[in-house]
Amino acid sequence: MIRNPIVAGVAAAVVALAGVAVTAGPASAAQSDCPSGYACLWLDQNYTNTLYKNSGSPNSVTNNDTASSLYNRQSTSVIFWEDINHVGRTITFASGGAANSLAAYNTNLGTFETSNDRISSFSH
C-alpha cells in the first residue's frame, strides 16, 4: 500500500499514460503521404490505413494481395503485377496516375474480377 499521496499520484499517472500508449490506433494515411518518386499502395480504399511505398521495382510487396488504392508518383509509368516477381496479369498507371478504389479496375481480368487485393509486385 502506497502511503505517500505524491507517489500514489505519480503511479496513477504512469498507469494512465501506459494505457493510452497501448490503446492508440494506427495512424491514418492519405494520398499526400506518397512522396515524389515513389509508387504507393494502401490497404484500404481512399488512400487509408497501412501505406506501402517504394521507389524501385520490388519483386514483392509487404502487403501482398491487400492493396485497395494506389498512387504512382514515379517519373515513369508503373506496371502493377498480380503475382510476385513481376508475373501474372497487370494494370499500368502513368506517372501521376492514381486509383482511390482498385475495385473499379478490371483491365486484363475476367468478368466480375477487379484489381482490388491482387497486387503483389510492380515494375517500370
mmCIF file of N, CA and C in Angstrom:
data_model
loop_
_atom_site.group_PDB
_atom_site.id
_atom_site.type_symbol
_atom_site.label_atom_id
_atom_site.label_comp_id
_atom_site.label_asym_id
_atom_site.label_seq_id
_atom_site.Cartn_x
_atom_site.Cartn_y
_atom_site.Cartn_z
ATOM 1 N N MET A 1 0.841 -1.181 0.000
ATOM 2 C CA MET A 1 0.000 0.000 0.000
ATOM 3 C C MET A 1 0.884 1.241 0.000
ATOM 4 N N ILE A 2 0.584 2.197 -0.908
ATOM 5 C CA ILE A 2 1.361 3.433 -1.013
ATOM 6 C C ILE A 2 0.763 4.447 -0.055
ATOM 7 N N ARG A 3 1.592 4.946 0.880
ATOM 8 C CA ARG A 3 1.089 5.879 1.881
ATOM 9 C C ARG A 3 1.354 7.322 1.507
ATOM 10 N N ASN A 4 2.309 7.586 0.636
ATOM 11 C CA ASN A 4 2.633 8.946 0.236
ATOM 12 C C ASN A 4 1.713 9.347 -0.914
ATOM 13 N N PRO A 5 0.877 10.391 -0.752
ATOM 14 C CA PRO A 5 -0.065 10.772 -1.805
ATOM 15 C C PRO A 5 0.627 11.227 -3.091
ATOM 16 N N ILE A 6 1.809 11.799 -3.016
ATOM 17 C CA ILE A 6 2.520 12.229 -4.225
ATOM 18 C C ILE A 6 2.947 11.003 -5.030
ATOM 19 N N VAL A 7 3.511 10.013 -4.355
ATOM 20 C CA VAL A 7 3.930 8.782 -5.030
ATOM 21 C C VAL A 7 2.711 8.088 -5.631
ATOM 22 N N ALA A 8 1.612 8.070 -4.910
ATOM 23 C CA ALA A 8 0.389 7.445 -5.415
ATOM 24 C C ALA A 8 -0.108 8.167 -6.661
ATOM 25 N N GLY A 9 -0.040 9.494 -6.672
ATOM 26 C CA GLY A 9 -0.476 10.275 -7.833
ATOM 27 C C GLY A 9 0.406 10.026 -9.046
ATOM 28 N N VAL A 10 1.709 9.974 -8.831
ATOM 29 C CA VAL A 10 2.638 9.696 -9.931
ATOM 30 C C VAL A 10 2.390 8.293 -10.477
ATOM 31 N N ALA A 11 2.197 7.328 -9.608
ATOM 32 C CA ALA A 11 1.939 5.955 -10.045
ATOM 33 C C ALA A 11 0.657 5.886 -10.866
ATOM 34 N N ALA A 12 -0.374 6.588 -10.450
ATOM 35 C CA ALA A 12 -1.637 6.603 -11.195
ATOM 36 C C ALA A 12 -1.450 7.237 -12.572
ATOM 37 N N ALA A 13 -0.662 8.300 -12.643
ATOM 38 C CA ALA A 13 -0.415 8.965 -13.930
ATOM 39 C C ALA A 13 0.352 8.049 -14.879
ATOM 40 N N VAL A 14 1.330 7.318 -14.367
ATOM 41 C CA VAL A 14 2.102 6.390 -15.200
ATOM 42 C C VAL A 14 1.197 5.296 -15.747
ATOM 43 N N VAL A 15 0.337 4.751 -14.911
ATOM 44 C CA VAL A 15 -0.592 3.706 -15.360
ATOM 45 C C VAL A 15 -1.538 4.258 -16.416
ATOM 46 N N ALA A 16 -2.043 5.463 -16.231
ATOM 47 C CA ALA A 16 -2.960 6.073 -17.200
ATOM 48 C C ALA A 16 -2.265 6.305 -18.537
ATOM 49 N N LEU A 17 -1.044 6.823 -18.517
ATOM 50 C CA LEU A 17 -0.307 7.062 -19.759
ATOM 51 C C LEU A 17 0.039 5.760 -20.461
ATOM 52 N N ALA A 18 0.369 4.738 -19.711
ATOM 53 C CA ALA A 18 0.678 3.440 -20.314
ATOM 54 C C ALA A 18 -0.549 2.892 -21.023
ATOM 55 N N GLY A 19 -1.721 3.076 -20.440
ATOM 56 C CA GLY A 19 -2.961 2.625 -21.073
ATOM 57 C C GLY A 19 -3.224 3.345 -22.374
ATOM 58 N N VAL A 20 -2.927 4.635 -22.438
ATOM 59 C CA VAL A 20 -3.115 5.406 -23.668
ATOM 60 C C VAL A 20 -2.171 4.907 -24.744
ATOM 61 N N ALA A 21 -0.932 4.651 -24.400
ATOM 62 C CA ALA A 21 0.050 4.199 -25.387
ATOM 63 C C ALA A 21 -0.328 2.839 -25.957
ATOM 64 N N VAL A 22 -0.882 1.962 -25.153
ATOM 65 C CA VAL A 22 -1.242 0.627 -25.605
ATOM 66 C C VAL A 22 -2.476 0.656 -26.490
ATOM 67 N N THR A 23 -3.424 1.534 -26.230
ATOM 68 C CA THR A 23 -4.683 1.530 -26.962
ATOM 69 C C THR A 23 -4.711 2.477 -28.154
ATOM 70 N N ALA A 24 -3.620 3.173 -28.433
ATOM 71 C CA ALA A 24 -3.617 4.099 -29.567
ATOM 72 C C ALA A 24 -3.795 3.331 -30.863
ATOM 73 N N GLY A 25 -4.668 3.831 -31.746
ATOM 74 C CA GLY A 25 -4.941 3.177 -33.022
ATOM 75 C C GLY A 25 -3.872 3.483 -34.049
ATOM 76 N N PRO A 26 -3.954 2.822 -35.214
ATOM 77 C CA PRO A 26 -2.970 3.058 -36.271
ATOM 78 C C PRO A 26 -3.102 4.456 -36.848
ATOM 79 N N ALA A 27 -1.981 5.011 -37.279
ATOM 80 C CA ALA A 27 -2.015 6.332 -37.902
ATOM 81 C C ALA A 27 -2.723 6.231 -39.246
ATOM 82 N N SER A 28 -3.510 7.223 -39.571
ATOM 83 C CA SER A 28 -4.200 7.201 -40.855
ATOM 84 C C SER A 28 -3.246 7.669 -41.943
ATOM 85 N N ALA A 29 -3.493 7.200 -43.140
ATOM 86 C CA ALA A 29 -2.671 7.579 -44.285
ATOM 87 C C ALA A 29 -3.520 8.399 -45.248
ATOM 88 N N ALA A 30 -2.864 9.082 -46.165
ATOM 89 C CA ALA A 30 -3.563 9.882 -47.169
ATOM 90 C C ALA A 30 -2.744 9.870 -48.449
ATOM 91 N N GLN A 31 -3.373 10.213 -49.560
ATOM 92 C CA GLN A 31 -2.678 10.255 -50.842
ATOM 93 C C GLN A 31 -1.456 11.166 -50.763
ATOM 94 N N SER A 32 -1.556 12.244 -50.019
ATOM 95 C CA SER A 32 -0.446 13.193 -49.891
ATOM 96 C C SER A 32 0.751 12.604 -49.138
ATOM 97 N N ASP A 33 0.582 11.445 -48.489
ATOM 98 C CA ASP A 33 1.689 10.789 -47.793
ATOM 99 C C ASP A 33 2.648 10.085 -48.748
ATOM 100 N N CYS A 34 2.280 9.976 -50.011
ATOM 101 C CA CYS A 34 3.128 9.315 -51.005
ATOM 102 C C CYS A 34 4.155 10.323 -51.524
ATOM 103 N N PRO A 35 5.445 10.120 -51.231
ATOM 104 C CA PRO A 35 6.456 11.089 -51.645
ATOM 105 C C PRO A 35 6.740 11.045 -53.145
ATOM 106 N N SER A 36 7.203 12.134 -53.667
ATOM 107 C CA SER A 36 7.596 12.215 -55.074
ATOM 108 C C SER A 36 8.662 11.160 -55.360
ATOM 109 N N GLY A 37 8.541 10.477 -56.500
ATOM 110 C CA GLY A 37 9.500 9.452 -56.869
ATOM 111 C C GLY A 37 9.127 8.054 -56.414
ATOM 112 N N TYR A 38 7.978 7.899 -55.766
ATOM 113 C CA TYR A 38 7.560 6.607 -55.231
ATOM 114 C C TYR A 38 6.258 6.134 -55.874
ATOM 115 N N ALA A 39 6.049 4.833 -55.836
ATOM 116 C CA ALA A 39 4.736 4.245 -56.088
ATOM 117 C C ALA A 39 4.233 3.790 -54.728
ATOM 118 N N CYS A 40 2.974 4.088 -54.425
ATOM 119 C CA CYS A 40 2.440 3.809 -53.097
ATOM 120 C C CYS A 40 1.161 2.991 -53.186
ATOM 121 N N LEU A 41 0.998 2.085 -52.233
ATOM 122 C CA LEU A 41 -0.190 1.249 -52.119
ATOM 123 C C LEU A 41 -0.760 1.412 -50.719
ATOM 124 N N TRP A 42 -2.097 1.429 -50.621
ATOM 125 C CA TRP A 42 -2.765 1.498 -49.325
ATOM 126 C C TRP A 42 -3.635 0.269 -49.139
ATOM 127 N N LEU A 43 -3.780 -0.148 -47.911
ATOM 128 C CA LEU A 43 -4.571 -1.317 -47.565
ATOM 129 C C LEU A 43 -6.050 -1.125 -47.886
ATOM 130 N N ASP A 44 -6.561 0.086 -47.702
ATOM 131 C CA ASP A 44 -7.984 0.349 -47.899
ATOM 132 C C ASP A 44 -8.220 1.391 -48.988
ATOM 133 N N GLN A 45 -9.467 1.504 -49.394
ATOM 134 C CA GLN A 45 -9.863 2.491 -50.397
ATOM 135 C C GLN A 45 -9.648 3.905 -49.870
ATOM 136 N N ASN A 46 -9.595 4.843 -50.809
ATOM 137 C CA ASN A 46 -9.451 6.266 -50.490
ATOM 138 C C ASN A 46 -8.150 6.586 -49.755
ATOM 139 N N TYR A 47 -7.096 5.808 -50.070
ATOM 140 C CA TYR A 47 -5.752 6.083 -49.550
ATOM 141 C C TYR A 47 -5.715 6.066 -48.024
ATOM 142 N N THR A 48 -6.330 5.059 -47.432
ATOM 143 C CA THR A 48 -6.377 4.970 -45.976
ATOM 144 C C THR A 48 -5.762 3.664 -45.486
ATOM 145 N N ASN A 49 -5.478 3.637 -44.217
ATOM 146 C CA ASN A 49 -4.892 2.531 -43.488
ATOM 147 C C ASN A 49 -3.415 2.386 -43.848
ATOM 148 N N THR A 50 -2.872 1.204 -43.785
ATOM 149 C CA THR A 50 -1.440 0.974 -43.955
ATOM 150 C C THR A 50 -0.940 1.430 -45.320
ATOM 151 N N LEU A 51 0.175 2.131 -45.332
ATOM 152 C CA LEU A 51 0.798 2.636 -46.561
ATOM 153 C C LEU A 51 2.070 1.843 -46.843
ATOM 154 N N TYR A 52 2.221 1.373 -48.085
ATOM 155 C CA TYR A 52 3.459 0.753 -48.562
ATOM 156 C C TYR A 52 3.996 1.636 -49.675
ATOM 157 N N LYS A 53 5.264 2.006 -49.625
ATOM 158 C CA LYS A 53 5.841 2.863 -50.664
ATOM 159 C C LYS A 53 7.202 2.324 -51.071
ATOM 160 N N ASN A 54 7.524 2.475 -52.367
ATOM 161 C CA ASN A 54 8.801 2.006 -52.883
ATOM 162 C C ASN A 54 9.159 2.820 -54.109
ATOM 163 N N SER A 55 10.426 3.166 -54.239
ATOM 164 C CA SER A 55 10.864 3.957 -55.387
ATOM 165 C C SER A 55 11.482 3.094 -56.484
ATOM 166 N N GLY A 56 11.587 1.797 -56.259
ATOM 167 C CA GLY A 56 12.185 0.904 -57.241
ATOM 168 C C GLY A 56 11.155 0.038 -57.935
ATOM 169 N N SER A 57 11.543 -1.206 -58.187
ATOM 170 C CA SER A 57 10.680 -2.205 -58.817
ATOM 171 C C SER A 57 10.720 -3.471 -57.971
ATOM 172 N N PRO A 58 10.038 -3.477 -56.838
ATOM 173 C CA PRO A 58 10.153 -4.615 -55.925
ATOM 174 C C PRO A 58 9.568 -5.897 -56.520
ATOM 175 N N ASN A 59 10.227 -7.022 -56.231
ATOM 176 C CA ASN A 59 9.731 -8.320 -56.677
ATOM 177 C C ASN A 59 8.504 -8.761 -55.897
ATOM 178 N N SER A 60 8.313 -8.195 -54.728
ATOM 179 C CA SER A 60 7.113 -8.461 -53.940
ATOM 180 C C SER A 60 6.886 -7.272 -53.021
ATOM 181 N N VAL A 61 5.650 -7.109 -52.589
ATOM 182 C CA VAL A 61 5.315 -6.004 -51.698
ATOM 183 C C VAL A 61 4.939 -6.562 -50.336
ATOM 184 N N THR A 62 5.183 -5.772 -49.309
ATOM 185 C CA THR A 62 4.922 -6.203 -47.945
ATOM 186 C C THR A 62 3.458 -6.567 -47.738
ATOM 187 N N ASN A 63 2.573 -5.743 -48.254
ATOM 188 C CA ASN A 63 1.144 -6.010 -48.079
ATOM 189 C C ASN A 63 0.606 -6.745 -49.313
ATOM 190 N N ASN A 64 1.173 -7.911 -49.587
ATOM 191 C CA ASN A 64 0.839 -8.735 -50.741
ATOM 192 C C ASN A 64 -0.663 -9.022 -50.821
ATOM 193 N N ASP A 65 -1.236 -8.767 -51.982
ATOM 194 C CA ASP A 65 -2.651 -9.056 -52.257
ATOM 195 C C ASP A 65 -3.616 -8.374 -51.286
ATOM 196 N N THR A 66 -3.264 -7.191 -50.814
ATOM 197 C CA THR A 66 -4.177 -6.475 -49.920
ATOM 198 C C THR A 66 -4.414 -5.031 -50.332
ATOM 199 N N ALA A 67 -3.795 -4.561 -51.410
ATOM 200 C CA ALA A 67 -3.915 -3.150 -51.804
ATOM 201 C C ALA A 67 -5.300 -2.843 -52.360
ATOM 202 N N SER A 68 -5.870 -1.747 -51.890
ATOM 203 C CA SER A 68 -7.182 -1.300 -52.370
ATOM 204 C C SER A 68 -7.135 0.073 -53.017
ATOM 205 N N SER A 69 -6.024 0.803 -52.877
ATOM 206 C CA SER A 69 -5.844 2.077 -53.580
ATOM 207 C C SER A 69 -4.350 2.270 -53.828
ATOM 208 N N LEU A 70 -4.033 3.075 -54.858
ATOM 209 C CA LEU A 70 -2.629 3.285 -55.201
ATOM 210 C C LEU A 70 -2.423 4.651 -55.823
ATOM 211 N N TYR A 71 -1.155 5.081 -55.833
ATOM 212 C CA TYR A 71 -0.765 6.360 -56.413
ATOM 213 C C TYR A 71 0.643 6.196 -56.975
ATOM 214 N N ASN A 72 0.828 6.527 -58.249
ATOM 215 C CA ASN A 72 2.139 6.448 -58.890
ATOM 216 C C ASN A 72 2.757 7.833 -58.962
ATOM 217 N N ARG A 73 3.726 8.106 -58.101
ATOM 218 C CA ARG A 73 4.437 9.381 -58.135
ATOM 219 C C ARG A 73 5.838 9.214 -58.693
ATOM 220 N N GLN A 74 6.108 8.059 -59.334
ATOM 221 C CA GLN A 74 7.378 7.882 -60.025
ATOM 222 C C GLN A 74 7.329 8.682 -61.319
ATOM 223 N N SER A 75 8.473 8.919 -61.929
ATOM 224 C CA SER A 75 8.531 9.746 -63.142
ATOM 225 C C SER A 75 8.151 8.982 -64.410
ATOM 226 N N THR A 76 7.931 7.684 -64.302
ATOM 227 C CA THR A 76 7.548 6.857 -65.450
ATOM 228 C C THR A 76 6.297 6.053 -65.111
ATOM 229 N N SER A 77 5.733 5.427 -66.122
ATOM 230 C CA SER A 77 4.605 4.525 -65.881
ATOM 231 C C SER A 77 5.067 3.364 -65.007
ATOM 232 N N VAL A 78 4.154 2.849 -64.206
ATOM 233 C CA VAL A 78 4.450 1.697 -63.360
ATOM 234 C C VAL A 78 3.460 0.592 -63.704
ATOM 235 N N ILE A 79 3.979 -0.615 -63.857
ATOM 236 C CA ILE A 79 3.156 -1.790 -64.107
ATOM 237 C C ILE A 79 2.984 -2.514 -62.776
ATOM 238 N N PHE A 80 1.753 -2.701 -62.363
ATOM 239 C CA PHE A 80 1.451 -3.428 -61.133
ATOM 240 C C PHE A 80 1.062 -4.853 -61.522
ATOM 241 N N TRP A 81 1.730 -5.827 -60.925
ATOM 242 C CA TRP A 81 1.584 -7.231 -61.284
ATOM 243 C C TRP A 81 0.754 -7.982 -60.251
ATOM 244 N N GLU A 82 0.015 -8.969 -60.743
ATOM 245 C CA GLU A 82 -0.832 -9.783 -59.870
ATOM 246 C C GLU A 82 -0.008 -10.712 -58.972
ATOM 247 N N ASP A 83 1.133 -11.176 -59.447
ATOM 248 C CA ASP A 83 1.938 -12.130 -58.691
ATOM 249 C C ASP A 83 3.323 -11.560 -58.391
ATOM 250 N N ILE A 84 4.028 -12.200 -57.463
ATOM 251 C CA ILE A 84 5.383 -11.759 -57.140
ATOM 252 C C ILE A 84 6.306 -12.000 -58.328
ATOM 253 N N ASN A 85 7.452 -11.345 -58.304
ATOM 254 C CA ASN A 85 8.474 -11.465 -59.355
ATOM 255 C C ASN A 85 7.988 -11.010 -60.726
ATOM 256 N N HIS A 86 7.056 -10.049 -60.744
ATOM 257 C CA HIS A 86 6.573 -9.437 -61.986
ATOM 258 C C HIS A 86 5.963 -10.474 -62.928
ATOM 259 N N VAL A 87 5.074 -11.274 -62.394
ATOM 260 C CA VAL A 87 4.411 -12.335 -63.152
ATOM 261 C C VAL A 87 2.902 -12.163 -63.023
ATOM 262 N N GLY A 88 2.176 -12.600 -64.049
ATOM 263 C CA GLY A 88 0.718 -12.606 -63.996
ATOM 264 C C GLY A 88 0.100 -11.418 -64.710
ATOM 265 N N ARG A 89 -1.165 -11.227 -64.472
ATOM 266 C CA ARG A 89 -1.908 -10.145 -65.118
ATOM 267 C C ARG A 89 -1.468 -8.803 -64.550
ATOM 268 N N THR A 90 -1.651 -7.748 -65.347
ATOM 269 C CA THR A 90 -1.114 -6.437 -64.970
ATOM 270 C C THR A 90 -2.152 -5.330 -65.089
ATOM 271 N N ILE A 91 -1.842 -4.242 -64.427
ATOM 272 C CA ILE A 91 -2.555 -2.980 -64.587
ATOM 273 C C ILE A 91 -1.478 -1.895 -64.569
ATOM 274 N N THR A 92 -1.535 -0.972 -65.519
ATOM 275 C CA THR A 92 -0.491 0.047 -65.667
ATOM 276 C C THR A 92 -1.042 1.429 -65.333
ATOM 277 N N PHE A 93 -0.274 2.193 -64.582
ATOM 278 C CA PHE A 93 -0.632 3.568 -64.258
ATOM 279 C C PHE A 93 0.495 4.487 -64.707
ATOM 280 N N ALA A 94 0.154 5.502 -65.488
ATOM 281 C CA ALA A 94 1.123 6.502 -65.930
ATOM 282 C C ALA A 94 1.615 7.301 -64.730
ATOM 283 N N SER A 95 2.705 8.018 -64.913
ATOM 284 C CA SER A 95 3.210 8.894 -63.865
ATOM 285 C C SER A 95 2.097 9.840 -63.419
ATOM 286 N N GLY A 96 1.862 9.929 -62.134
ATOM 287 C CA GLY A 96 0.790 10.764 -61.599
ATOM 288 C C GLY A 96 -0.550 10.060 -61.531
ATOM 289 N N GLY A 97 -0.629 8.839 -62.057
ATOM 290 C CA GLY A 97 -1.888 8.091 -62.041
ATOM 291 C C GLY A 97 -2.226 7.596 -60.645
ATOM 292 N N ALA A 98 -3.513 7.533 -60.365
ATOM 293 C CA ALA A 98 -3.959 7.112 -59.045
ATOM 294 C C ALA A 98 -5.298 6.398 -59.148
ATOM 295 N N ALA A 99 -5.579 5.589 -58.150
ATOM 296 C CA ALA A 99 -6.871 4.909 -58.045
ATOM 297 C C ALA A 99 -7.278 4.913 -56.585
ATOM 298 N N ASN A 100 -8.359 5.598 -56.276
ATOM 299 C CA ASN A 100 -8.811 5.607 -54.884
ATOM 300 C C ASN A 100 -9.541 4.318 -54.529
ATOM 301 N N SER A 101 -9.908 3.527 -55.556
ATOM 302 C CA SER A 101 -10.542 2.231 -55.324
ATOM 303 C C SER A 101 -10.172 1.285 -56.462
ATOM 304 N N LEU A 102 -9.335 0.310 -56.178
ATOM 305 C CA LEU A 102 -8.957 -0.664 -57.201
ATOM 306 C C LEU A 102 -10.113 -1.589 -57.557
ATOM 307 N N ALA A 103 -11.188 -1.555 -56.798
ATOM 308 C CA ALA A 103 -12.371 -2.345 -57.131
ATOM 309 C C ALA A 103 -13.001 -1.862 -58.433
ATOM 310 N N ALA A 104 -12.669 -0.655 -58.868
ATOM 311 C CA ALA A 104 -13.223 -0.102 -60.111
ATOM 312 C C ALA A 104 -12.407 -0.501 -61.340
ATOM 313 N N TYR A 105 -11.290 -1.198 -61.164
ATOM 314 C CA TYR A 105 -10.404 -1.549 -62.274
ATOM 315 C C TYR A 105 -10.439 -3.048 -62.548
ATOM 316 N N ASN A 106 -10.751 -3.397 -63.809
ATOM 317 C CA ASN A 106 -10.746 -4.814 -64.187
ATOM 318 C C ASN A 106 -9.992 -5.058 -65.490
ATOM 319 N N THR A 107 -9.059 -4.183 -65.830
ATOM 320 C CA THR A 107 -8.243 -4.351 -67.030
ATOM 321 C C THR A 107 -7.497 -5.681 -66.973
ATOM 322 N N ASN A 108 -7.519 -6.426 -68.061
ATOM 323 C CA ASN A 108 -6.844 -7.722 -68.187
ATOM 324 C C ASN A 108 -7.387 -8.792 -67.249
ATOM 325 N N LEU A 109 -8.552 -8.577 -66.692
ATOM 326 C CA LEU A 109 -9.141 -9.550 -65.776
ATOM 327 C C LEU A 109 -10.430 -10.108 -66.368
ATOM 328 N N GLY A 110 -10.920 -11.171 -65.783
ATOM 329 C CA GLY A 110 -12.153 -11.781 -66.251
ATOM 330 C C GLY A 110 -13.379 -11.027 -65.768
ATOM 331 N N THR A 111 -14.531 -11.434 -66.266
ATOM 332 C CA THR A 111 -15.802 -10.845 -65.853
ATOM 333 C C THR A 111 -15.955 -10.978 -64.341
ATOM 334 N N PHE A 112 -16.388 -9.928 -63.710
ATOM 335 C CA PHE A 112 -16.635 -9.858 -62.266
ATOM 336 C C PHE A 112 -15.361 -9.880 -61.422
ATOM 337 N N GLU A 113 -14.184 -9.801 -62.037
ATOM 338 C CA GLU A 113 -12.939 -9.696 -61.283
ATOM 339 C C GLU A 113 -12.505 -8.234 -61.246
ATOM 340 N N THR A 114 -11.816 -7.842 -60.197
ATOM 341 C CA THR A 114 -11.270 -6.486 -60.100
ATOM 342 C C THR A 114 -9.813 -6.563 -59.649
ATOM 343 N N SER A 115 -9.128 -5.437 -59.692
ATOM 344 C CA SER A 115 -7.735 -5.375 -59.248
ATOM 345 C C SER A 115 -7.608 -5.236 -57.737
ATOM 346 N N ASN A 116 -8.727 -5.107 -57.034
ATOM 347 C CA ASN A 116 -8.694 -4.965 -55.584
ATOM 348 C C ASN A 116 -8.064 -6.207 -54.939
ATOM 349 N N ASP A 117 -7.145 -5.997 -54.021
ATOM 350 C CA ASP A 117 -6.480 -7.074 -53.276
ATOM 351 C C ASP A 117 -5.773 -8.086 -54.176
ATOM 352 N N ARG A 118 -5.138 -7.608 -55.263
ATOM 353 C CA ARG A 118 -4.444 -8.509 -56.189
ATOM 354 C C ARG A 118 -2.972 -8.165 -56.393
ATOM 355 N N ILE A 119 -2.548 -6.955 -56.133
ATOM 356 C CA ILE A 119 -1.189 -6.526 -56.476
ATOM 357 C C ILE A 119 -0.159 -7.202 -55.569
ATOM 358 N N SER A 120 0.869 -7.789 -56.218
ATOM 359 C CA SER A 120 1.931 -8.470 -55.479
ATOM 360 C C SER A 120 3.322 -7.923 -55.778
ATOM 361 N N SER A 121 3.495 -7.236 -56.915
ATOM 362 C CA SER A 121 4.786 -6.640 -57.265
ATOM 363 C C SER A 121 4.543 -5.530 -58.275
ATOM 364 N N PHE A 122 5.559 -4.688 -58.498
ATOM 365 C CA PHE A 122 5.433 -3.679 -59.553
ATOM 366 C C PHE A 122 6.782 -3.348 -60.148
ATOM 367 N N SER A 123 6.743 -2.816 -61.382
ATOM 368 C CA SER A 123 7.971 -2.509 -62.116
ATOM 369 C C SER A 123 7.744 -1.311 -63.020
ATOM 370 N N HIS A 124 8.842 -0.800 -63.585
ATOM 371 C CA HIS A 124 8.775 0.335 -64.515
ATOM 372 C C HIS A 124 8.454 -0.167 -65.892
#
